mmCIF file of C-alpha atoms and ligand atoms in Angstrom:
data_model
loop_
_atom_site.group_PDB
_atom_site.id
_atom_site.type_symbol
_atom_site.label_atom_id
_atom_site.label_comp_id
_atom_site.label_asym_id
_atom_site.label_seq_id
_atom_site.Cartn_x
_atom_site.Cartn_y
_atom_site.Cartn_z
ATOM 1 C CA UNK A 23 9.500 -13.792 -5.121
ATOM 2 C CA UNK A 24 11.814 -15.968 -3.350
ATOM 3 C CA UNK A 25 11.170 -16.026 0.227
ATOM 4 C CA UNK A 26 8.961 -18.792 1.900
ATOM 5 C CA UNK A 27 5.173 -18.468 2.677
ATOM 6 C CA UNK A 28 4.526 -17.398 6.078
ATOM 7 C CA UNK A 29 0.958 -16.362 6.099
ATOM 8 C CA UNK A 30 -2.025 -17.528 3.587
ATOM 9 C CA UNK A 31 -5.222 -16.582 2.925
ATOM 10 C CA UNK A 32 -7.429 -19.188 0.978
ATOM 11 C CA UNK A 33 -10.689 -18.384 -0.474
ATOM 12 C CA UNK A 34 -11.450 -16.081 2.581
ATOM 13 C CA UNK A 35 -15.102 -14.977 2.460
ATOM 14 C CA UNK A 36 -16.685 -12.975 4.901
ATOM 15 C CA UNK A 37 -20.147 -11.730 5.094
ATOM 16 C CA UNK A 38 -21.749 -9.427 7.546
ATOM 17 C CA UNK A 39 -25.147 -9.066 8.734
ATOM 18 C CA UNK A 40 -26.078 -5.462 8.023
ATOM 19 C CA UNK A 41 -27.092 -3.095 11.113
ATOM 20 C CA UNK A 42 -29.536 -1.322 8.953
ATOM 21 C CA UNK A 43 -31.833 -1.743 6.347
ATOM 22 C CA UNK A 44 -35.089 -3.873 5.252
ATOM 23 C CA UNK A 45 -35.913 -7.520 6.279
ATOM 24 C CA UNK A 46 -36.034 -10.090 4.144
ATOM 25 C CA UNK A 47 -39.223 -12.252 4.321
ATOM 26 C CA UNK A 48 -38.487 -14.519 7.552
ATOM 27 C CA UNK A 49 -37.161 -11.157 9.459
ATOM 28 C CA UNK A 50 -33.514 -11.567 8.440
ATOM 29 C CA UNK A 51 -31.876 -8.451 6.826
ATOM 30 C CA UNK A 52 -29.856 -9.189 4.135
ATOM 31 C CA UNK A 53 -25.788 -10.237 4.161
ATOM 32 C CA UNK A 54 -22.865 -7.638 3.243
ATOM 33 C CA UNK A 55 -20.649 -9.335 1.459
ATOM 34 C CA UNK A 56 -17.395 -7.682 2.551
ATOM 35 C CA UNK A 57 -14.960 -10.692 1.435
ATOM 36 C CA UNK A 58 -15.460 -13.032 -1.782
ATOM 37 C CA UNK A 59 -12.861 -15.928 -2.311
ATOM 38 C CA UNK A 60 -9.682 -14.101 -1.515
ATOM 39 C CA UNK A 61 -6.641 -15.941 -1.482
ATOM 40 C CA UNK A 62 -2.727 -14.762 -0.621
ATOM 41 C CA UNK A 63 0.114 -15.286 0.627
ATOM 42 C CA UNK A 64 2.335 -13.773 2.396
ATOM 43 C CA UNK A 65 6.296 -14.563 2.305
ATOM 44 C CA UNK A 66 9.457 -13.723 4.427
ATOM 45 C CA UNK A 67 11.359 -10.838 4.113
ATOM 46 C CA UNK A 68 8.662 -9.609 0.841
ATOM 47 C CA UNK A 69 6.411 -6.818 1.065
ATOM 48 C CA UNK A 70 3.007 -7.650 -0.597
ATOM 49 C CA UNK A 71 0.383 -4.657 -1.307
ATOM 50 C CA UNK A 72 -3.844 -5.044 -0.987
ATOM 51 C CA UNK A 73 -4.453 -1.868 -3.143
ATOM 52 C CA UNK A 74 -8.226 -0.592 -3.431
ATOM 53 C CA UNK A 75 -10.940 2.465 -2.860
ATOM 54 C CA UNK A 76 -12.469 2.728 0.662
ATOM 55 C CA UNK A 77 -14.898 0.296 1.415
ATOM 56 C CA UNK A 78 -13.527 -2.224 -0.786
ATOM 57 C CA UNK A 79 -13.095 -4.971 1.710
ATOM 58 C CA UNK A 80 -9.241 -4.764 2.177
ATOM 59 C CA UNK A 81 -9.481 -3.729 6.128
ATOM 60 C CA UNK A 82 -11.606 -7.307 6.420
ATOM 61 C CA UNK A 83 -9.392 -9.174 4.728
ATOM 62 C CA UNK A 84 -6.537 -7.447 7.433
ATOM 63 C CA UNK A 85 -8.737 -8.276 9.958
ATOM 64 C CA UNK A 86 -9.593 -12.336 8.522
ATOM 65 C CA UNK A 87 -6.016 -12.872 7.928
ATOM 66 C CA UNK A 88 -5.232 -11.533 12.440
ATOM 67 C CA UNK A 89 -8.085 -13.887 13.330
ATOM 68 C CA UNK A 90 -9.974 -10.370 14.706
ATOM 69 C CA UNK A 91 -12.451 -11.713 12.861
ATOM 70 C CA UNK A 92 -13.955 -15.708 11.942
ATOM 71 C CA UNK A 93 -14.290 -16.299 8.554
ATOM 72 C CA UNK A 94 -17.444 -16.585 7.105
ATOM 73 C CA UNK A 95 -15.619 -19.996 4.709
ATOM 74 C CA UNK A 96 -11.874 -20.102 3.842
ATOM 75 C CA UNK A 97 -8.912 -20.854 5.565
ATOM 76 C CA UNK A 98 -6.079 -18.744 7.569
ATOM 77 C CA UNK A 99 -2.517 -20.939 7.328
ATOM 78 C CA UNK A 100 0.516 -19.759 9.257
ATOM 79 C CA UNK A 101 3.576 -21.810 8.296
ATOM 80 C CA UNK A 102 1.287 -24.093 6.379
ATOM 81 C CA UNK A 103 -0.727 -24.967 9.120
ATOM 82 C CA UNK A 104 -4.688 -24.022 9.467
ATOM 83 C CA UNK A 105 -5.523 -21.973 12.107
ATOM 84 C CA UNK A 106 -8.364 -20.874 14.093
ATOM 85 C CA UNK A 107 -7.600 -18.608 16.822
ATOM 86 C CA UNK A 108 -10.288 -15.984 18.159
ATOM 87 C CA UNK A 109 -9.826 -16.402 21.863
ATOM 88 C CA UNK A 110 -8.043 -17.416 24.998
ATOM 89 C CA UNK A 111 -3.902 -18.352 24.552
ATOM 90 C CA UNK A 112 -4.469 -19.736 21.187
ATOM 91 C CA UNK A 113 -5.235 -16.448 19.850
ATOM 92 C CA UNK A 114 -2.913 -14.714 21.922
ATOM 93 C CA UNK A 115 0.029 -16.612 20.731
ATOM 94 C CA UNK A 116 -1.249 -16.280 17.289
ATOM 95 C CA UNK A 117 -1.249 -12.470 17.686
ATOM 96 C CA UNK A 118 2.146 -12.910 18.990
ATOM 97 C CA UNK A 119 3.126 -13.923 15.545
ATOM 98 C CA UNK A 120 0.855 -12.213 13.311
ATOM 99 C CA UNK A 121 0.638 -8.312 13.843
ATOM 100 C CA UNK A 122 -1.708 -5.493 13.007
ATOM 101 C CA UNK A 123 -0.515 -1.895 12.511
ATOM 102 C CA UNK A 124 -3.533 0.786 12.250
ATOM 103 C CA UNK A 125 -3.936 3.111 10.075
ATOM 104 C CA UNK A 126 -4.439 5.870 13.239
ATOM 105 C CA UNK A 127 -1.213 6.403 15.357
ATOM 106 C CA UNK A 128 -3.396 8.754 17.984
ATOM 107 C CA UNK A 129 -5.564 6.074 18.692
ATOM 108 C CA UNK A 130 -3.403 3.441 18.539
ATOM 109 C CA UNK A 131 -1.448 4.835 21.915
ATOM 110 C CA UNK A 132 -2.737 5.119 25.299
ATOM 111 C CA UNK A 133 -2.183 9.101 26.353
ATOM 112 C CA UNK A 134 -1.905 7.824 29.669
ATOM 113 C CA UNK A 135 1.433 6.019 29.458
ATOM 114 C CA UNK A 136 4.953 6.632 28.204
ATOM 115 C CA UNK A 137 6.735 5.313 25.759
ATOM 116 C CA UNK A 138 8.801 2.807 27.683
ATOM 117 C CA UNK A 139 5.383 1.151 29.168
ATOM 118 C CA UNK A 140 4.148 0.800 25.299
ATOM 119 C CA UNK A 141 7.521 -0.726 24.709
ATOM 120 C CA UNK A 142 7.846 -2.520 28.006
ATOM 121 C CA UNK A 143 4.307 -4.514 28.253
ATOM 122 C CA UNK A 144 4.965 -6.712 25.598
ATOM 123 C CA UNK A 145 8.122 -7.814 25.959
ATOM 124 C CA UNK A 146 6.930 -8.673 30.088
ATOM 125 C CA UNK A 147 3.713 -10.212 28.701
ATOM 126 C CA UNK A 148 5.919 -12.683 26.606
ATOM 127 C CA UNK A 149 8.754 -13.202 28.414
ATOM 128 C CA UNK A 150 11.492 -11.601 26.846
ATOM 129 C CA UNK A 151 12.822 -9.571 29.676
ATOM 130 C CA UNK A 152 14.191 -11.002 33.006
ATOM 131 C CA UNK A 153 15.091 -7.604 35.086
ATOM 132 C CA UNK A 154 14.486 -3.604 35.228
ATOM 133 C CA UNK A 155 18.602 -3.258 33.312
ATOM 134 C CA UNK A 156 16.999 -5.758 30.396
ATOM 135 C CA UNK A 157 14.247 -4.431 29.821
ATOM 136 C CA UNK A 158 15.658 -1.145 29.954
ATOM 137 C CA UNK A 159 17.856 -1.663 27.349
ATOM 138 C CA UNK A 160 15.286 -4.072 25.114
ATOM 139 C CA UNK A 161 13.385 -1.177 24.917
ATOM 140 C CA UNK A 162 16.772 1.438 24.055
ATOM 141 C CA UNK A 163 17.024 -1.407 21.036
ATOM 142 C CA UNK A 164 13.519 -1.488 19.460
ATOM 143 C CA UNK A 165 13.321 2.392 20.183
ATOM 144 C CA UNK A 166 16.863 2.328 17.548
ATOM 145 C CA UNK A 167 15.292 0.159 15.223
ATOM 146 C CA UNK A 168 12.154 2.488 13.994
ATOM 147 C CA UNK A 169 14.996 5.404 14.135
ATOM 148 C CA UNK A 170 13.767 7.237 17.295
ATOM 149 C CA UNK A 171 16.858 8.246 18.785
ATOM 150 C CA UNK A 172 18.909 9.118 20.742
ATOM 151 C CA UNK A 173 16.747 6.581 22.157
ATOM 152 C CA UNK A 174 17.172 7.609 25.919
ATOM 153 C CA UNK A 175 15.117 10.983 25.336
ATOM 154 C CA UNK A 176 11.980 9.257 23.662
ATOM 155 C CA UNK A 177 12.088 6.365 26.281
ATOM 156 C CA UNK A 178 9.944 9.075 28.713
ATOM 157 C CA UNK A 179 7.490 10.622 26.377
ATOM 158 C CA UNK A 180 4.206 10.777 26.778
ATOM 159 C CA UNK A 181 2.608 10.378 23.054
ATOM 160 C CA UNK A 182 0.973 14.132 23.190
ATOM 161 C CA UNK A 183 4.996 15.145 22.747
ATOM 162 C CA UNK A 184 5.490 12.972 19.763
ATOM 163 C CA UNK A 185 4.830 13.522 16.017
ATOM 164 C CA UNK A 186 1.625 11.474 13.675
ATOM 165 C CA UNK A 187 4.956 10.501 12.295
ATOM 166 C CA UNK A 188 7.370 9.295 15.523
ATOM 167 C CA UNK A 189 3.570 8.062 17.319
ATOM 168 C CA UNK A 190 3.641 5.390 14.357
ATOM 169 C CA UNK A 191 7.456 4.230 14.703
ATOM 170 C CA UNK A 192 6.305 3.293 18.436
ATOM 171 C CA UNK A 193 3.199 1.215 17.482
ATOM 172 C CA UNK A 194 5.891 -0.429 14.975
ATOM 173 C CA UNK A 195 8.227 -0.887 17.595
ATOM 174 C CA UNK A 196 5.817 -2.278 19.507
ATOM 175 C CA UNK A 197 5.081 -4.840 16.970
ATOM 176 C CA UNK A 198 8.216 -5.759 16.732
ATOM 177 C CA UNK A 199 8.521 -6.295 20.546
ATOM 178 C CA UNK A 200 7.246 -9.481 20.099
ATOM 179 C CA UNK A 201 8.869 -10.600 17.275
ATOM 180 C CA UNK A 202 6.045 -11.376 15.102
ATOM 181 C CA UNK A 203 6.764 -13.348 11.138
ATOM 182 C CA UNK A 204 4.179 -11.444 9.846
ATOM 183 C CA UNK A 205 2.968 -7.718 9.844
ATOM 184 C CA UNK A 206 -0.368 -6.642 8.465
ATOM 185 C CA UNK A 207 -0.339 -2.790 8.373
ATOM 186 C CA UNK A 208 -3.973 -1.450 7.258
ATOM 187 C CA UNK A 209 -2.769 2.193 5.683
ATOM 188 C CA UNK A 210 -0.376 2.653 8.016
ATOM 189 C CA UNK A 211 0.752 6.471 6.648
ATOM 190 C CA UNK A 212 -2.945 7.784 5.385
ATOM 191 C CA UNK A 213 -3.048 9.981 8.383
ATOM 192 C CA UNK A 214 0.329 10.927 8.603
ATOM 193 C CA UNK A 215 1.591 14.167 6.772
ATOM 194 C CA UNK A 216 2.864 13.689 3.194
ATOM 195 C CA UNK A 217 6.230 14.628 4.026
ATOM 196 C CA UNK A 218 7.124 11.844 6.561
ATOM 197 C CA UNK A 219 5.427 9.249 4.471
ATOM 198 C CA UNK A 220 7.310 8.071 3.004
ATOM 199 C CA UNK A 221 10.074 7.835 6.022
ATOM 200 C CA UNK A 222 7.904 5.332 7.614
ATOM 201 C CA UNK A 223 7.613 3.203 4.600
ATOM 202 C CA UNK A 224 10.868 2.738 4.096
ATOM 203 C CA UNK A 225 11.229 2.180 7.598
ATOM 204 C CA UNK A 226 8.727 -0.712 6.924
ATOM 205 C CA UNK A 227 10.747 -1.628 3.808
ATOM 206 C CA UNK A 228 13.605 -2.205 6.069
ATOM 207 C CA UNK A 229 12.283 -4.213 8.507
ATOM 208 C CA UNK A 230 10.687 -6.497 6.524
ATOM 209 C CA UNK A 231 13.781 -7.163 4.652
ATOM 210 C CA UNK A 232 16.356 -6.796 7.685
ATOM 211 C CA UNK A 233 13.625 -9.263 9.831
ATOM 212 C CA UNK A 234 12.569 -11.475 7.280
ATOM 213 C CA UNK A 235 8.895 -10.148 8.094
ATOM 214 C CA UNK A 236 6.505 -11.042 5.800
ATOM 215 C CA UNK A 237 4.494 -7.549 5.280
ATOM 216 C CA UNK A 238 1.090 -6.733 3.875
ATOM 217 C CA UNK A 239 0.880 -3.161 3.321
ATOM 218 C CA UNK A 240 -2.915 -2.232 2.779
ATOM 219 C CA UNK A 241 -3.615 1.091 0.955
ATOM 220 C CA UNK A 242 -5.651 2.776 -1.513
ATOM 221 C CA UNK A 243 -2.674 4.698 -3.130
ATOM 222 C CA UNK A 244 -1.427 2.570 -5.574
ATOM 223 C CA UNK A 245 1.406 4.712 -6.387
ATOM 224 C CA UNK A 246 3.172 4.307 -2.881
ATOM 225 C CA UNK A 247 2.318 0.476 -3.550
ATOM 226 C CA UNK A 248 4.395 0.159 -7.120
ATOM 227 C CA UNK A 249 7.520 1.836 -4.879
ATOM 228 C CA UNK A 250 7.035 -0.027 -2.139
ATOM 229 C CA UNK A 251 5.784 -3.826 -2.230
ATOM 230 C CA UNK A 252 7.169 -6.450 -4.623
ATOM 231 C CA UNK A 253 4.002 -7.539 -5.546
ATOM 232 C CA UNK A 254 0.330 -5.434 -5.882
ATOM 233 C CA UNK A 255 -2.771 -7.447 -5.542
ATOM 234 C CA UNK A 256 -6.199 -5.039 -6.552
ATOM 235 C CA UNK A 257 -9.389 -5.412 -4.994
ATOM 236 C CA UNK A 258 -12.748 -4.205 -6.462
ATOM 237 C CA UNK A 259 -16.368 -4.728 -3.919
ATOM 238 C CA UNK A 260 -15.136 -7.820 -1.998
ATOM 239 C CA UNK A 261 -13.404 -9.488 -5.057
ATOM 240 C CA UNK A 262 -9.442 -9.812 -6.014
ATOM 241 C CA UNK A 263 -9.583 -8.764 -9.650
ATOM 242 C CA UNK A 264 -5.632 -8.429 -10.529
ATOM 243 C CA UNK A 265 -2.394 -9.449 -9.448
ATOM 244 C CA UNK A 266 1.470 -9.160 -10.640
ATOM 245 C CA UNK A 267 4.433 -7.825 -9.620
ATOM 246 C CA UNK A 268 4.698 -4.280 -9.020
ATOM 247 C CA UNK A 269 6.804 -2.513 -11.914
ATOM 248 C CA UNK A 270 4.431 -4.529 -14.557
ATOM 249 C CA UNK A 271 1.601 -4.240 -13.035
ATOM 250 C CA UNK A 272 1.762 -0.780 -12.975
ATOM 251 C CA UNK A 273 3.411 -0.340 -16.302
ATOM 252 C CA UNK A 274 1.345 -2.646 -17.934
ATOM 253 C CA UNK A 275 -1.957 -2.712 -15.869
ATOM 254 C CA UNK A 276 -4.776 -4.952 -17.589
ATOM 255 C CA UNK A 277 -8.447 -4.710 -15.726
ATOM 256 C CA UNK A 278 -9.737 -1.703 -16.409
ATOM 257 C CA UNK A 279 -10.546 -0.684 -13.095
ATOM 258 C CA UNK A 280 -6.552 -0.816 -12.408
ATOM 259 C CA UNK A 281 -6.039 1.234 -15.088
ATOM 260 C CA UNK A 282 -8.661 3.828 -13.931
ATOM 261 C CA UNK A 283 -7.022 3.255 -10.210
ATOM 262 C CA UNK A 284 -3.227 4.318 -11.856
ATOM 263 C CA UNK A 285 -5.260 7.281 -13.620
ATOM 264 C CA UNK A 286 -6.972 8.663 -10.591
ATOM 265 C CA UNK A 287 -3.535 8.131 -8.270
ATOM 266 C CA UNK A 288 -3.557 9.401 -5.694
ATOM 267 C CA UNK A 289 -7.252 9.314 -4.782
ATOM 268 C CA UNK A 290 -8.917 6.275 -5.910
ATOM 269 C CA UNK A 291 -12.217 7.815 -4.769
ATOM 270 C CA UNK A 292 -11.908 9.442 -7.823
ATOM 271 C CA UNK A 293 -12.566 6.378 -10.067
ATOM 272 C CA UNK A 294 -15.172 7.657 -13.198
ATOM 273 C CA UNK A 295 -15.261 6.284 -16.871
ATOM 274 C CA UNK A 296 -13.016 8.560 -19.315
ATOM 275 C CA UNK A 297 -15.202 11.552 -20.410
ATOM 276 C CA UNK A 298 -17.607 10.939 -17.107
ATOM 277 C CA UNK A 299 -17.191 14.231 -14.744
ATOM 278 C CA UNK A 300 -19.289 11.578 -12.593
ATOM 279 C CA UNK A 301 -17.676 10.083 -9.631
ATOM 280 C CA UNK A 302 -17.538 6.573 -9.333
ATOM 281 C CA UNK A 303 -19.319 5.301 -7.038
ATOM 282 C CA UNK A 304 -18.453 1.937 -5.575
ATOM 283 C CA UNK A 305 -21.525 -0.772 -5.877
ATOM 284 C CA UNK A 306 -23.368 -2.128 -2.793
ATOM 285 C CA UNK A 307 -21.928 -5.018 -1.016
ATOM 286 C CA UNK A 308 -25.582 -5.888 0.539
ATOM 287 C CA UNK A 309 -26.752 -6.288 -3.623
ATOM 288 C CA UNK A 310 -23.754 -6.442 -5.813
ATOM 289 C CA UNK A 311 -23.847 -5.806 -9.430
ATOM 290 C CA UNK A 312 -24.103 -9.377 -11.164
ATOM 291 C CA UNK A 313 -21.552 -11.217 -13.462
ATOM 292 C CA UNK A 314 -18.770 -8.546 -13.034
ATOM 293 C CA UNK A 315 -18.923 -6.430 -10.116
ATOM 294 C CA UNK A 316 -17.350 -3.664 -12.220
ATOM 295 C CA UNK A 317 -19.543 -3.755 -14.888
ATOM 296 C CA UNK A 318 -21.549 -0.459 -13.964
ATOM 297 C CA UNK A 319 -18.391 1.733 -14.104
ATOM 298 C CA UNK A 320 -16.663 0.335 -16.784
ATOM 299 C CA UNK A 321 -15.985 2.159 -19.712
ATOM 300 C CA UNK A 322 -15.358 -1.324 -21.987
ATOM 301 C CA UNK A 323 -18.605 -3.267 -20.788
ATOM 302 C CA UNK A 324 -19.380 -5.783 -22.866
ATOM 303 C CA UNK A 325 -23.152 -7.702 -22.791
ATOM 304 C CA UNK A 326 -21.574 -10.901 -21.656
ATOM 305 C CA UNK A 327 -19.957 -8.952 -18.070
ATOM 306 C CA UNK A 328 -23.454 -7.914 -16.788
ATOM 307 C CA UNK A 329 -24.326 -12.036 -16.814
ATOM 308 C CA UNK A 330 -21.531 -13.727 -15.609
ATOM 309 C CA UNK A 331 -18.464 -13.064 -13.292
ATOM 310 C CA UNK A 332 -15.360 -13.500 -15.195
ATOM 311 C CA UNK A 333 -13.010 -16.248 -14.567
ATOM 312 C CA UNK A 334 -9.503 -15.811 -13.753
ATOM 313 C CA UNK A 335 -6.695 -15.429 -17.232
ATOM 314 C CA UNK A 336 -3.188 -16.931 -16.642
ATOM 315 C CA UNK A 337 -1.175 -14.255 -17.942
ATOM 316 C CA UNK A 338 2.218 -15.604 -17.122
ATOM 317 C CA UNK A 339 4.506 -14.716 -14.342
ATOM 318 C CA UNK A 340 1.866 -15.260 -11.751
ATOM 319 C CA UNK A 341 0.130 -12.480 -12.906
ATOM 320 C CA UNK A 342 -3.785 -12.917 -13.656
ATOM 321 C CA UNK A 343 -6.864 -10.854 -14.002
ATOM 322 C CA UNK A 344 -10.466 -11.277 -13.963
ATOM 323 C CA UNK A 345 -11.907 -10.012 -17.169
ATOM 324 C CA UNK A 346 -13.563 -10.938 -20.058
ATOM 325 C CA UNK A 347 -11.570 -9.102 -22.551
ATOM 326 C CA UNK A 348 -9.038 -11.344 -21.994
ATOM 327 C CA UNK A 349 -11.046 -14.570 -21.846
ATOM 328 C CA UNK A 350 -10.110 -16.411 -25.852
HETATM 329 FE FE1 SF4 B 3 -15.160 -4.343 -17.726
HETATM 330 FE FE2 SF4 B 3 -16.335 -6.594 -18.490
HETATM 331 FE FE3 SF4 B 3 -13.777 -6.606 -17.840
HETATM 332 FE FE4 SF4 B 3 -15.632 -6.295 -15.965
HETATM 333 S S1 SF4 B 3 -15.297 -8.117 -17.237
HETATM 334 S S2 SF4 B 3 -13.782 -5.132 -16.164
HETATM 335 S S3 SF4 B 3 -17.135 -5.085 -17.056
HETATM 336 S S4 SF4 B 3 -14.699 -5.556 -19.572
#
């Protein structure tokens, strides 16, 4: 991976306080752990992909890494620099550089208002345009870059008139309004048909290589990941528990819940030990499982994963897992 680091994560935790549930003895219910020592980075022009089953953190770590959230310990660096940004124009202009797409294009869109406002706001709000012509034809130009042309005739749409598909190439274009370094998009095609998927992906694709964007593409299909992102990073209840590049890690994929993830494609949901009709089910982040957090579900469970959390191997290249199997 050549490009420069835009946007780090370092040993990100997070930890809720749970809505629900029994108190602890002094009245305090207990802490979710959504987020355990994640670190990333980001870099220009790459696509990176957070692959992992619902509920396994990765929409957090989306949401650490905008500053939606505080972290609970860890650091957030943009260009190197530590940030802290939750409020006022310090977060603003942070969110100026640093972008979230959501995984829901009807939501994401207020029915109220037509394209060109969605396009528009941003580019008043920072200062981009000077007059009615400019921003006229600032708009025309994202509208061209996420392919929704002739651009003139989805300028005046109201989002009921647009496709899951053509709703999401607006909430990119409006990303890109404000010419952010960094995009986080948290499954940014789950709700879209299968058909135009993968359109918007490569769309994606493009602009983080045309840009020099530095994408995170959060998913749980780690199939669209291997053809997508240059890198995979898997994430198992809170924790980071592989990394590579794509092709290998794929090909070659060493923790054994990544191999069950590449066996279950495309629903991770499905995760179950070979020879288990048994779903898996993924462990509670209020009471993890000790030592490895995989341990309940993994077919190769040794004695020694139940005690203590495995340390992160070197395999070469960058890539590593956390596993005992391949602890000498
Ligand atoms: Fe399975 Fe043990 Fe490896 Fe965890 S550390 S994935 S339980 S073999």
């Amino acid at each position: 991976m050549s490009g420069k680091v835009v946007l780090e994560g370092r040993n990100l935790t997070k930890h809720f306080t749970a809505a629900r549930g029994p108190r602890g003895r002094l009245g305090r219910r207990p802490p979710v752990r959504a987020v355990e020592e994640v670190s990333l980075s980001l870099r220009a022009g790459s696509v990176t992909a957070l692959v992992g089953e619902s509920g396994c953190g990765k929409s957090t770590v989306a949401r650490l890494l905008a500053q939606v959230y505080p972290t609970t310990s860890g650091d957030v660096l943009l260009h190197g620099e530590a940030v802290r940004a939750h409020r006022g124009a310090a977060f603003r202009d942070y969110r100026r550089q640093v972008q979230l797409i959501f995984q829901d294009p009807f939501a994401s869109l207020n029915p109220f208002h037509r394209v060109r406002y969605h396009l528009a706001r941003p580019l008043r709000i920072h200062g981009h345009v000077r007059s009615a012509a400019e921003e006229t034809e600032q708009v025309a130009e994202l509208l061209e870059r996420v392919s929704l042309t002739p651009t003139d005739q989805f300028m005046d749409k109201m989002p009921h008139e647009l496709s899951g598909g053509q709703r999401q190439r607006v909430a990119i274009a409006r990303a890109l309004a404000v010419q952010p370094v960094a995009l986080i998009a948290d499954e940014p095609v789950s709700m879209l048909d299968v058909s135009i998927r993968l359109g918007v992906l490569r769309l994606l694709e493009k602009l983080a290589d045309e840009s020099g964007l530095a994408l995170l593409y959060i998913t749980h299909d780690i199939a669209s990941a291997r053809y997508f992102a240059e890198e995979i990073m898997v994430m198992y209840a809170g924790r980071l528990i592989e990394r590579g590049a794509s092709e290998e890690l794929t090909q070659s994929p060493k923790h054994p819940y990544t191999q069950l993830l590449l066996e279950s494609a495309p629903d991770p949901d499905r995760v179950a030990p070979p020879g288990s009709t048994r779903r898996g089910e993924p462990p509670s982040l209020i009471d993890p499982p000790s030592g490895c957090r995989f341990h309940p579900r993994c077919p190769v469970a040794m004695p020694v994963c139940s005690e203590k959390t495995p340390p992160r191997t070197q395999l070469g290249d960058g890539r590593w897992t956390e596993c005992w199997q391949y602890e000498k």
